[in-house]
CSV table of N, CA and C in Angstrom, one decimal:
chain,number,residue,atom,x,y,z
Y,1,MET,N,-49.0,-106.8,171.0
Y,1,MET,CA,-50.1,-106.7,172.1
Y,1,MET,C,-51.3,-107.2,171.9
Y,2,ARG,N,-52.4,-107.6,172.6
Y,2,ARG,CA,-53.8,-108.1,172.0
Y,2,ARG,C,-54.7,-107.2,172.9
Y,3,ILE,N,-55.2,-106.8,172.0
Y,3,ILE,CA,-56.6,-105.7,172.8
Y,3,ILE,C,-57.8,-106.2,172.5
Y,4,HIS,N,-58.5,-106.7,173.8
Y,4,HIS,CA,-59.7,-107.3,173.7
Y,4,HIS,C,-61.0,-106.2,173.5
Y,5,THR,N,-61.4,-106.8,172.3
Y,5,THR,CA,-62.6,-106.0,172.2
Y,5,THR,C,-63.8,-105.6,172.9
Y,6,ALA,N,-64.0,-106.3,173.6
Y,6,ALA,CA,-65.2,-106.5,174.8
Y,6,ALA,C,-64.6,-105.7,176.1
Y,7,LEU,N,-63.5,-104.7,176.0
Y,7,LEU,CA,-63.5,-104.0,176.9
Y,7,LEU,C,-63.7,-102.6,176.7
Y,8,ILE,N,-63.1,-102.7,175.5
Y,8,ILE,CA,-62.8,-101.1,174.8
Y,8,ILE,C,-64.5,-100.2,175.1
Y,9,ALA,N,-65.3,-101.0,174.6
Y,9,ALA,CA,-67.1,-100.4,174.8
Y,9,ALA,C,-66.9,-99.4,175.9
Y,10,PRO,N,-66.9,-100.5,177.1
Y,10,PRO,CA,-67.2,-99.9,178.3
Y,10,PRO,C,-66.0,-99.3,178.9
Y,11,THR,N,-64.7,-99.4,178.8
Y,11,THR,CA,-64.0,-98.6,178.8
Y,11,THR,C,-63.9,-97.2,178.7
Y,12,LEU,N,-64.3,-97.0,177.1
Y,12,LEU,CA,-64.7,-95.7,176.7
Y,12,LEU,C,-66.1,-95.2,177.7
Y,13,LEU,N,-66.9,-95.5,177.5
Y,13,LEU,CA,-68.1,-95.2,178.4
Y,13,LEU,C,-67.8,-94.7,179.4
Y,14,ALA,N,-67.2,-95.2,180.1
Y,14,ALA,CA,-67.0,-94.8,181.7
Y,14,ALA,C,-65.6,-93.9,181.5
Y,15,ALA,N,-65.2,-94.0,180.9
Y,15,ALA,CA,-64.2,-92.5,180.4
Y,15,ALA,C,-64.7,-91.1,179.9
Y,16,ALA,N,-65.9,-91.4,179.2
Y,16,ALA,CA,-67.1,-90.2,179.0
Y,16,ALA,C,-67.9,-89.8,179.9
Y,17,LEU,N,-68.2,-90.6,180.9
Y,17,LEU,CA,-69.4,-90.6,181.7
Y,17,LEU,C,-68.2,-89.2,182.7
Y,18,ALA,N,-67.0,-90.1,183.3
Y,18,ALA,CA,-66.5,-89.2,184.1
Y,18,ALA,C,-65.8,-88.1,183.5
Y,19,ALA,N,-66.0,-87.6,182.5
Y,19,ALA,CA,-65.3,-86.5,181.7
Y,19,ALA,C,-66.4,-85.7,181.7
Y,20,THR,N,-67.8,-85.8,181.6
Y,20,THR,CA,-69.0,-85.4,181.9
Y,20,THR,C,-69.3,-84.6,182.4
Y,21,PRO,N,-69.6,-83.3,182.8
Y,21,PRO,CA,-69.9,-82.2,184.1
Y,21,PRO,C,-71.2,-83.1,184.4
Y,22,ALA,N,-71.4,-82.7,185.8
Y,22,ALA,CA,-73.0,-83.2,186.3
Y,22,ALA,C,-74.0,-81.9,185.7
Y,23,LEU,N,-75.1,-82.4,185.4
Y,23,LEU,CA,-75.9,-80.9,184.7
Y,23,LEU,C,-77.0,-81.3,185.6
Y,24,ALA,N,-76.9,-79.9,186.6
Y,24,ALA,CA,-78.0,-79.4,187.5
Y,24,ALA,C,-77.5,-80.4,188.7
Y,25,ASP,N,-76.2,-80.6,188.8
Y,25,ASP,CA,-76.4,-81.6,190.6
Y,25,ASP,C,-75.5,-80.4,191.1
Y,26,PRO,N,-76.2,-80.0,192.2
Y,26,PRO,CA,-76.1,-79.4,193.3
Y,26,PRO,C,-74.7,-79.3,193.8
Y,27,GLY,N,-74.1,-80.6,193.7
Y,27,GLY,CA,-72.5,-81.0,194.2
Y,27,GLY,C,-71.6,-80.4,193.8
Y,28,ARG,N,-72.1,-79.9,192.7
Y,28,ARG,CA,-71.0,-79.1,192.0
Y,28,ARG,C,-71.7,-78.3,190.8
Y,29,THR,N,-70.3,-77.0,190.7
Y,29,THR,CA,-70.8,-76.0,190.0
Y,29,THR,C,-69.6,-75.2,188.9
Y,30,GLY,N,-69.5,-75.1,187.8
Y,30,GLY,CA,-68.7,-75.0,187.1
Y,30,GLY,C,-67.4,-75.8,187.3
Y,31,GLY,N,-68.0,-76.9,187.8
Y,31,GLY,CA,-66.6,-78.3,187.8
Y,31,GLY,C,-65.8,-78.0,189.0
Y,32,LYS,N,-66.4,-77.3,190.1
Y,32,LYS,CA,-65.8,-77.3,191.6
Y,32,LYS,C,-66.2,-78.2,192.3
Y,33,GLN,N,-66.2,-79.0,192.8
Y,33,GLN,CA,-66.8,-79.6,194.1
Y,33,GLN,C,-67.6,-78.9,195.1
Y,34,THR,N,-68.5,-78.8,195.6
Y,34,THR,CA,-69.5,-77.7,196.1
Y,34,THR,C,-70.1,-78.6,197.4
Y,35,LEU,N,-70.7,-78.0,198.5
Y,35,LEU,CA,-70.8,-78.1,199.7
Y,35,LEU,C,-72.2,-78.8,199.1
Y,36,THR,N,-73.0,-80.0,199.9
Y,36,THR,CA,-74.3,-80.7,200.0
Y,36,THR,C,-75.0,-79.9,200.7
Y,37,GLU,N,-76.7,-80.2,200.6
Y,37,GLU,CA,-77.4,-80.0,201.6
Y,37,GLU,C,-77.6,-79.9,202.4
Y,38,PRO,N,-77.3,-81.6,203.3
Y,38,PRO,CA,-76.7,-81.4,204.6
Y,38,PRO,C,-75.9,-80.7,205.3
Y,39,GLN,N,-74.4,-80.7,204.8
Y,39,GLN,CA,-73.2,-80.1,205.0
Y,39,GLN,C,-74.0,-78.4,204.9
Y,40,ILE,N,-74.3,-77.9,204.3
Y,40,ILE,CA,-75.1,-76.2,204.2
Y,40,ILE,C,-76.0,-76.3,205.3
Y,41,ARG,N,-77.2,-77.2,205.9
Y,41,ARG,CA,-77.9,-77.0,207.1
Y,41,ARG,C,-76.7,-77.3,208.3
Y,42,GLU,N,-75.8,-77.9,208.5
Y,42,GLU,CA,-74.8,-77.9,209.7
Y,42,GLU,C,-74.4,-76.6,209.8
Y,43,LEU,N,-73.7,-76.3,208.6
Y,43,LEU,CA,-73.0,-75.0,208.6
Y,43,LEU,C,-74.0,-74.1,209.2
Y,44,LEU,N,-74.8,-73.9,208.5
Y,44,LEU,CA,-76.2,-73.2,209.2
Y,44,LEU,C,-76.0,-73.0,210.4
Y,45,GLU,N,-76.8,-73.9,210.8
Y,45,GLU,CA,-77.3,-74.4,212.6
Y,45,GLU,C,-75.9,-74.2,213.7
Y,46,LYS,N,-74.6,-74.8,212.9
Y,46,LYS,CA,-73.3,-73.9,213.7
Y,46,LYS,C,-73.3,-72.6,213.8
Y,47,GLN,N,-73.7,-71.4,213.0
Y,47,GLN,CA,-73.7,-70.5,213.1
Y,47,GLN,C,-74.7,-69.8,213.8
Y,48,GLY,N,-75.9,-70.7,214.5
Y,48,GLY,CA,-77.1,-70.2,214.9
Y,48,GLY,C,-78.4,-70.2,214.5
Y,49,PHE,N,-78.3,-70.3,213.3
Y,49,PHE,CA,-79.6,-69.9,212.5
Y,49,PHE,C,-80.6,-71.8,212.8
Y,50,THR,N,-81.9,-71.3,213.1
Y,50,THR,CA,-82.9,-72.5,212.8
Y,50,THR,C,-83.6,-72.0,212.1
Y,51,ARG,N,-84.5,-73.3,212.3
Y,51,ARG,CA,-85.9,-73.0,211.3
Y,51,ARG,C,-85.4,-72.5,209.8
Y,52,ILE,N,-84.8,-73.4,209.1
Y,52,ILE,CA,-84.3,-73.6,208.1
Y,52,ILE,C,-85.1,-73.9,207.0
Y,53,ASP,N,-85.6,-73.4,206.4
Y,53,ASP,CA,-86.8,-73.7,205.1
Y,53,ASP,C,-86.6,-73.6,203.8
Y,54,ASP,N,-86.9,-74.3,203.2
Y,54,ASP,CA,-86.9,-74.0,201.4
Y,54,ASP,C,-85.5,-73.8,200.9
Y,55,LEU,N,-84.7,-74.7,201.6
Y,55,LEU,CA,-83.3,-74.6,201.1
Y,55,LEU,C,-82.9,-75.1,199.7
Y,56,GLU,N,-82.5,-74.3,199.0
Y,56,GLU,CA,-82.4,-74.6,197.2
Y,56,GLU,C,-80.9,-74.5,196.6
Y,57,PHE,N,-81.0,-75.0,196.0
Y,57,PHE,CA,-79.7,-75.0,195.3
Y,57,PHE,C,-80.0,-74.0,193.8
Y,58,GLU,N,-79.6,-72.6,193.9
Y,58,GLU,CA,-79.7,-71.9,192.3
Y,58,GLU,C,-78.5,-70.7,192.0
Y,59,ASP,N,-78.5,-70.8,191.0
Y,59,ASP,CA,-77.2,-69.8,190.4
Y,59,ASP,C,-76.0,-70.1,191.0
Y,60,GLY,N,-75.6,-71.1,191.4
Y,60,GLY,CA,-74.6,-71.6,192.4
Y,60,GLY,C,-74.7,-71.5,193.6
Y,61,MET,N,-75.2,-70.9,193.8
Y,61,MET,CA,-75.5,-70.6,195.7
Y,61,MET,C,-76.8,-71.3,196.4
Y,62,TRP,N,-76.0,-71.6,197.6
Y,62,TRP,CA,-77.6,-72.0,198.2
Y,62,TRP,C,-78.5,-71.1,199.0
Y,63,GLU,N,-79.5,-71.0,198.9
Y,63,GLU,CA,-80.9,-69.9,199.3
Y,63,GLU,C,-81.6,-70.6,200.3
Y,64,THR,N,-82.1,-69.7,201.2
Y,64,THR,CA,-83.2,-70.4,202.3
Y,64,THR,C,-83.7,-69.3,203.1
Y,65,ASP,N,-84.7,-69.3,203.5
Y,65,ASP,CA,-85.0,-68.5,204.5
Y,65,ASP,C,-85.1,-69.1,206.2
Y,66,ALA,N,-84.4,-68.2,207.1
Y,66,ALA,CA,-84.0,-69.1,208.3
Y,66,ALA,C,-84.2,-67.9,209.4
Y,67,THR,N,-84.1,-68.6,210.7
Y,67,THR,CA,-84.5,-67.7,211.8
Y,67,THR,C,-82.6,-67.4,212.4
Y,68,SER,N,-82.7,-66.2,212.6
Y,68,SER,CA,-81.3,-65.7,212.8
Y,68,SER,C,-81.1,-65.8,214.6
Y,69,ALA,N,-79.9,-66.2,215.0
Y,69,ALA,CA,-79.5,-66.1,216.5
Y,69,ALA,C,-80.6,-65.2,216.9
Y,70,ASP,N,-80.4,-64.1,216.6
Y,70,ASP,CA,-81.3,-63.1,217.1
Y,70,ASP,C,-83.0,-63.1,217.0
Y,71,GLY,N,-83.0,-64.3,216.4
Y,71,GLY,CA,-85.1,-64.5,216.8
Y,71,GLY,C,-85.3,-64.2,215.5
Y,72,ASN,N,-84.6,-63.1,214.2
Y,72,ASN,CA,-85.3,-62.6,212.9
Y,72,ASN,C,-85.4,-63.6,212.1
Y,73,ARG,N,-86.3,-63.9,210.9
Y,73,ARG,CA,-86.5,-64.3,209.8
Y,73,ARG,C,-85.7,-63.4,209.2
Y,74,VAL,N,-84.6,-64.3,208.2
Y,74,VAL,CA,-83.7,-63.5,207.3
Y,74,VAL,C,-83.7,-64.8,205.9
Y,75,ASP,N,-83.4,-63.9,204.7
Y,75,ASP,CA,-83.1,-64.7,203.6
Y,75,ASP,C,-81.6,-64.7,203.9
Y,76,VAL,N,-80.9,-66.0,203.7
Y,76,VAL,CA,-79.5,-66.4,203.2
Y,76,VAL,C,-79.4,-67.0,202.4
Y,77,ARG,N,-77.8,-66.5,201.9
Y,77,ARG,CA,-77.4,-67.3,200.6
Y,77,ARG,C,-76.1,-68.1,201.2
Y,78,VAL,N,-75.6,-69.0,201.0
Y,78,VAL,CA,-74.5,-69.4,201.2
Y,78,VAL,C,-73.3,-69.7,199.8
Y,79,ASP,N,-72.3,-69.3,199.6
Y,79,ASP,CA,-71.7,-69.7,198.4
Y,79,ASP,C,-71.4,-71.3,199.0
Y,80,ALA,N,-71.5,-71.7,197.4
Y,80,ALA,CA,-71.5,-73.2,197.6
Y,80,ALA,C,-70.3,-73.8,197.3
Y,81,ALA,N,-69.3,-73.2,196.9
Y,81,ALA,CA,-67.5,-73.6,197.0
Y,81,ALA,C,-67.4,-73.5,198.5
Y,82,SER,N,-67.1,-72.1,199.0
Y,82,SER,CA,-66.5,-71.6,200.4
Y,82,SER,C,-67.3,-72.0,201.7
Y,83,GLY,N,-68.1,-72.1,201.6
Y,83,GLY,CA,-69.6,-71.8,202.5
Y,83,GLY,C,-69.7,-70.7,203.2
Y,84,ARG,N,-69.3,-69.6,202.7
Y,84,ARG,CA,-69.6,-68.2,203.2
Y,84,ARG,C,-70.9,-68.1,202.9
Y,85,VAL,N,-71.4,-67.5,204.3
Y,85,VAL,CA,-72.9,-67.1,204.8
Y,85,VAL,C,-73.4,-65.9,204.2
Y,86,PHE,N,-74.0,-65.1,203.6
Y,86,PHE,CA,-74.7,-64.0,203.2
Y,86,PHE,C,-76.0,-64.0,203.8
Y,87,SER,N,-76.3,-63.1,204.9
Y,87,SER,CA,-77.6,-63.0,204.8
Y,87,SER,C,-78.4,-61.5,204.8
Y,88,GLU,N,-79.5,-61.3,204.7
Y,88,GLU,CA,-80.1,-59.6,204.0
Y,88,GLU,C,-80.1,-59.0,205.5
Y,89,ASP,N,-79.5,-59.2,206.5
Y,89,ASP,CA,-78.8,-58.5,207.9
Y,89,ASP,C,-77.4,-58.1,208.1
Y,90,MET,N,-76.7,-58.6,206.6
Y,90,MET,CA,-75.4,-58.3,206.8
Y,90,MET,C,-75.4,-56.6,206.1
Y,91,VAL,N,-74.0,-55.8,206.8
Y,91,VAL,CA,-73.9,-54.6,206.5
Y,91,VAL,C,-72.9,-54.7,205.5
Y,92,SER,N,-72.7,-54.2,204.6
Y,92,SER,CA,-71.9,-54.3,203.3
Y,92,SER,C,-70.8,-53.2,204.0
Y,93,THR,N,-69.6,-53.8,203.7
Y,93,THR,CA,-68.0,-52.6,204.0
Y,93,THR,C,-67.9,-51.6,202.5
Y,94,LEU,N,-68.6,-52.1,201.6
Y,94,LEU,CA,-68.5,-51.5,200.5
Y,94,LEU,C,-69.5,-50.9,199.4
Y,95,SER,N,-69.2,-49.8,199.2
Y,95,SER,CA,-70.2,-49.0,198.3
Y,95,SER,C,-70.7,-49.5,197.1
Y,96,ALA,N,-71.4,-49.2,196.6
Y,96,ALA,CA,-72.0,-49.3,195.1
Y,96,ALA,C,-70.9,-48.5,194.1
Y,97,ASP,N,-70.2,-47.7,194.7
Y,97,ASP,CA,-69.1,-47.0,193.9
Y,97,ASP,C,-68.0,-47.9,193.9
Y,98,ASP,N,-67.5,-48.9,194.7
Y,98,ASP,CA,-66.7,-49.6,195.4
Y,98,ASP,C,-66.6,-50.8,194.5
Y,99,ILE,N,-68.3,-51.3,194.4
Y,99,ILE,CA,-68.2,-53.0,193.7
Y,99,ILE,C,-68.2,-52.3,192.1
Y,100,LYS,N,-68.3,-50.9,191.8
Y,100,LYS,CA,-68.9,-50.9,190.0
Y,100,LYS,C,-66.8,-50.8,189.5
Y,101,ALA,N,-66.7,-50.2,190.7
Y,101,ALA,CA,-64.9,-49.7,190.5
Y,101,ALA,C,-64.1,-51.1,190.6
Y,102,LYS,N,-64.4,-51.8,191.3
Y,102,LYS,CA,-63.7,-53.5,191.3
Y,102,LYS,C,-63.9,-54.2,189.9
Y,103,LEU,N,-65.7,-54.1,189.7
Y,103,LEU,CA,-65.9,-55.0,188.3
Y,103,LEU,C,-65.2,-54.4,187.0
Y,104,THR,N,-65.2,-52.9,187.1
Y,104,THR,CA,-64.6,-52.4,185.8
Y,104,THR,C,-63.1,-52.3,186.0
Y,105,ALA,N,-62.1,-52.9,186.9
Y,105,ALA,CA,-61.1,-53.3,187.1
Y,105,ALA,C,-60.5,-54.8,186.8
Y,106,ALA,N,-61.8,-55.3,186.8
Y,106,ALA,CA,-62.0,-56.6,186.4
Y,106,ALA,C,-62.1,-57.5,184.8
Y,107,GLY,N,-62.2,-55.8,184.3
Y,107,GLY,CA,-62.6,-55.9,182.9
Y,107,GLY,C,-63.8,-55.9,182.2
Y,108,TYR,N,-64.9,-55.9,183.5
Y,108,TYR,CA,-65.8,-55.7,182.7
Y,108,TYR,C,-66.7,-54.3,182.4
Y,109,SER,N,-67.8,-53.9,181.5
Y,109,SER,CA,-67.5,-52.2,181.6
Y,109,SER,C,-69.3,-52.1,181.0
Y,110,LYS,N,-69.9,-51.2,181.1
Y,110,LYS,CA,-71.3,-50.7,181.3
Y,110,LYS,C,-71.7,-51.2,182.6
Y,111,VAL,N,-71.3,-51.0,183.7
Y,111,VAL,CA,-71.4,-51.4,185.4
Y,111,VAL,C,-73.0,-50.9,185.2
Y,112,HIS,N,-73.9,-51.7,185.3
Y,112,HIS,CA,-75.2,-50.8,185.8
Y,112,HIS,C,-76.4,-51.6,186.8
Y,113,ASP,N,-77.3,-51.1,187.0
Y,113,ASP,CA,-78.4,-51.7,188.3
Y,113,ASP,C,-77.7,-52.2,189.2
Y,114,LEU,N,-76.9,-52.1,190.0
Y,114,LEU,CA,-76.2,-52.2,191.2
Y,114,LEU,C,-77.3,-52.1,192.3
Y,115,ASP,N,-77.4,-53.6,192.7
Y,115,ASP,CA,-78.4,-54.1,193.8
Y,115,ASP,C,-77.9,-54.5,195.0
Y,116,TYR,N,-78.2,-54.0,196.5
Y,116,TYR,CA,-77.5,-55.0,197.3
Y,116,TYR,C,-78.6,-55.3,198.0
Y,117,ASP,N,-78.8,-56.8,198.0
Y,117,ASP,CA,-80.0,-57.5,197.7
Y,117,ASP,C,-79.8,-59.2,198.9
Y,118,ASP,N,-80.0,-59.2,199.6
Y,118,ASP,CA,-79.8,-60.5,200.7
Y,118,ASP,C,-77.9,-61.0,200.9
Y,119,GLY,N,-77.8,-59.7,201.7
Y,119,GLY,CA,-76.8,-59.7,201.9
Y,119,GLY,C,-75.0,-59.9,200.9
Y,120,ILE,N,-75.8,-59.6,199.4
Y,120,ILE,CA,-74.7,-59.9,198.2
Y,120,ILE,C,-74.9,-58.5,197.5
Y,121,TRP,N,-73.9,-58.1,197.2
Y,121,TRP,CA,-74.1,-57.2,195.5
Y,121,TRP,C,-74.7,-58.2,194.5
Y,122,GLU,N,-75.0,-57.1,193.5
Y,122,GLU,CA,-75.5,-58.0,192.1
Y,122,GLU,C,-75.4,-56.3,191.2
Y,123,ALA,N,-74.7,-56.7,190.1
Y,123,ALA,CA,-75.0,-55.9,189.0
Y,123,ALA,C,-75.0,-56.3,187.6
Y,124,ASP,N,-75.4,-55.8,187.0
Y,124,ASP,CA,-75.4,-56.0,185.5
Y,124,ASP,C,-74.1,-55.5,184.9
Y,125,ALA,N,-73.5,-56.2,183.9
Y,125,ALA,CA,-72.7,-55.4,182.8
Y,125,ALA,C,-72.3,-56.0,181.9
Y,126,GLU,N,-71.4,-56.0,181.0
Y,126,GLU,CA,-70.4,-56.4,179.7
Y,126,GLU,C,-69.6,-57.0,179.6
Y,127,ARG,N,-69.2,-58.2,179.4
Y,127,ARG,CA,-67.9,-58.9,179.5
Y,127,ARG,C,-67.2,-58.5,178.3
Y,128,PRO,N,-65.9,-58.5,178.2
Y,128,PRO,CA,-64.8,-57.8,177.3
Y,128,PRO,C,-65.5,-58.4,175.8
Y,129,ASP,N,-66.2,-59.4,175.7
Y,129,ASP,CA,-66.6,-60.2,174.2
Y,129,ASP,C,-67.8,-59.4,173.7
Y,130,GLY,N,-68.3,-58.6,175.0
Y,130,GLY,CA,-69.9,-58.2,174.8
Y,130,GLY,C,-70.7,-58.4,175.1
Y,131,LYS,N,-70.6,-59.6,175.6
Y,131,LYS,CA,-71.8,-60.7,176.2
Y,131,LYS,C,-72.6,-59.9,177.5
Y,132,ASN,N,-73.8,-59.8,177.8
Y,132,ASN,CA,-74.1,-59.2,179.0
Y,132,ASN,C,-74.5,-60.6,180.2
Y,133,VAL,N,-73.6,-60.0,181.1
Y,133,VAL,CA,-73.9,-60.6,182.3
Y,133,VAL,C,-74.7,-60.0,183.9
Y,134,ASN,N,-74.8,-60.8,184.6
Y,134,ASN,CA,-75.2,-60.7,185.9
Y,134,ASN,C,-74.1,-61.2,186.9
Y,135,ILE,N,-73.8,-60.1,187.6
Y,135,ILE,CA,-72.6,-60.8,188.6
Y,135,ILE,C,-73.3,-60.5,189.9
Y,136,ARG,N,-72.1,-61.2,191.3
Y,136,ARG,CA,-72.9,-61.3,192.3
Y,136,ARG,C,-71.1,-61.5,192.7
Y,137,VAL,N,-71.4,-60.2,193.7
Y,137,VAL,CA,-69.9,-59.9,194.2
Y,137,VAL,C,-70.4,-59.9,196.3
Y,138,ASP,N,-68.7,-60.4,196.8
Y,138,ASP,CA,-68.6,-60.6,198.1
Y,138,ASP,C,-69.0,-59.4,198.4
Y,139,PRO,N,-70.0,-58.6,199.6
Y,139,PRO,CA,-70.0,-57.1,200.1
Y,139,PRO,C,-68.7,-56.6,201.3
Y,140,LYS,N,-68.1,-57.8,201.3
Y,140,LYS,CA,-66.5,-57.5,202.5
Y,140,LYS,C,-65.8,-57.3,201.3
Y,141,ASP,N,-65.1,-57.8,200.5
Y,141,ASP,CA,-64.2,-57.9,200.1
Y,141,ASP,C,-63.8,-57.3,198.3
Y,142,GLY,N,-65.3,-57.9,197.7
Y,142,GLY,CA,-65.2,-56.9,196.8
Y,142,GLY,C,-65.0,-58.6,195.2
Y,143,ARG,N,-65.2,-59.6,196.3
Y,143,ARG,CA,-64.7,-60.9,195.4
Y,143,ARG,C,-65.8,-61.4,194.6
Y,144,ILE,N,-66.0,-61.6,193.4
Y,144,ILE,CA,-66.7,-61.9,192.4
Y,144,ILE,C,-67.1,-63.4,192.6
Y,145,LEU,N,-68.4,-63.0,192.9
Y,145,LEU,CA,-69.0,-65.2,193.6
Y,145,LEU,C,-69.5,-65.7,192.4
Y,146,GLY,N,-70.0,-65.1,191.2
Y,146,GLY,CA,-70.7,-65.8,190.3
Y,146,GLY,C,-71.2,-64.7,189.4
Y,147,VAL,N,-70.9,-65.4,187.8
Y,147,VAL,CA,-71.4,-64.3,186.6
Y,147,VAL,C,-72.1,-65.5,185.8
Y,148,GLU,N,-73.2,-64.7,185.3
Y,148,GLU,CA,-74.1,-65.9,184.6
Y,148,GLU,C,-74.9,-64.7,183.9
Y,149,ASN,N,-74.8,-65.1,182.4
Y,149,ASN,CA,-75.5,-65.0,181.4
Y,149,ASN,C,-76.7,-64.1,181.6
Y,150,ASP,N,-76.8,-62.7,180.9
Y,150,ASP,CA,-78.4,-62.1,181.4
Y,150,ASP,C,-79.3,-62.4,180.0
């Protein structure tokens, strides 16, 4: 079998680029495909939000200021993977103690500085390997939405 060396370099380059995760690409987070800005705008409009301003992708979530269906200006976050919308006027079904218990059960220790902000619980904690992290948690079911190094 004869291999054409002129084809090897471009093929290896294409394979390397395909395997490299996109850096700072809002369409991807942690290797998972996520919703794009136009998709997020459409999703929010379908849920009654208008005047969607300053839509930015930050820390694995889309964030914006918008007018809710009842006419109030609210801060809104959207889970980039699931499209779940969280707004500052949402009521959490879980307490700070519930969130702390869920994070402890998930293997985190030294859970502290719990804060319910813009419809999402945030907490600082320590991973099993001793690294300090900031964790975002769903206020309805306690699902971990994102973990960042502190």
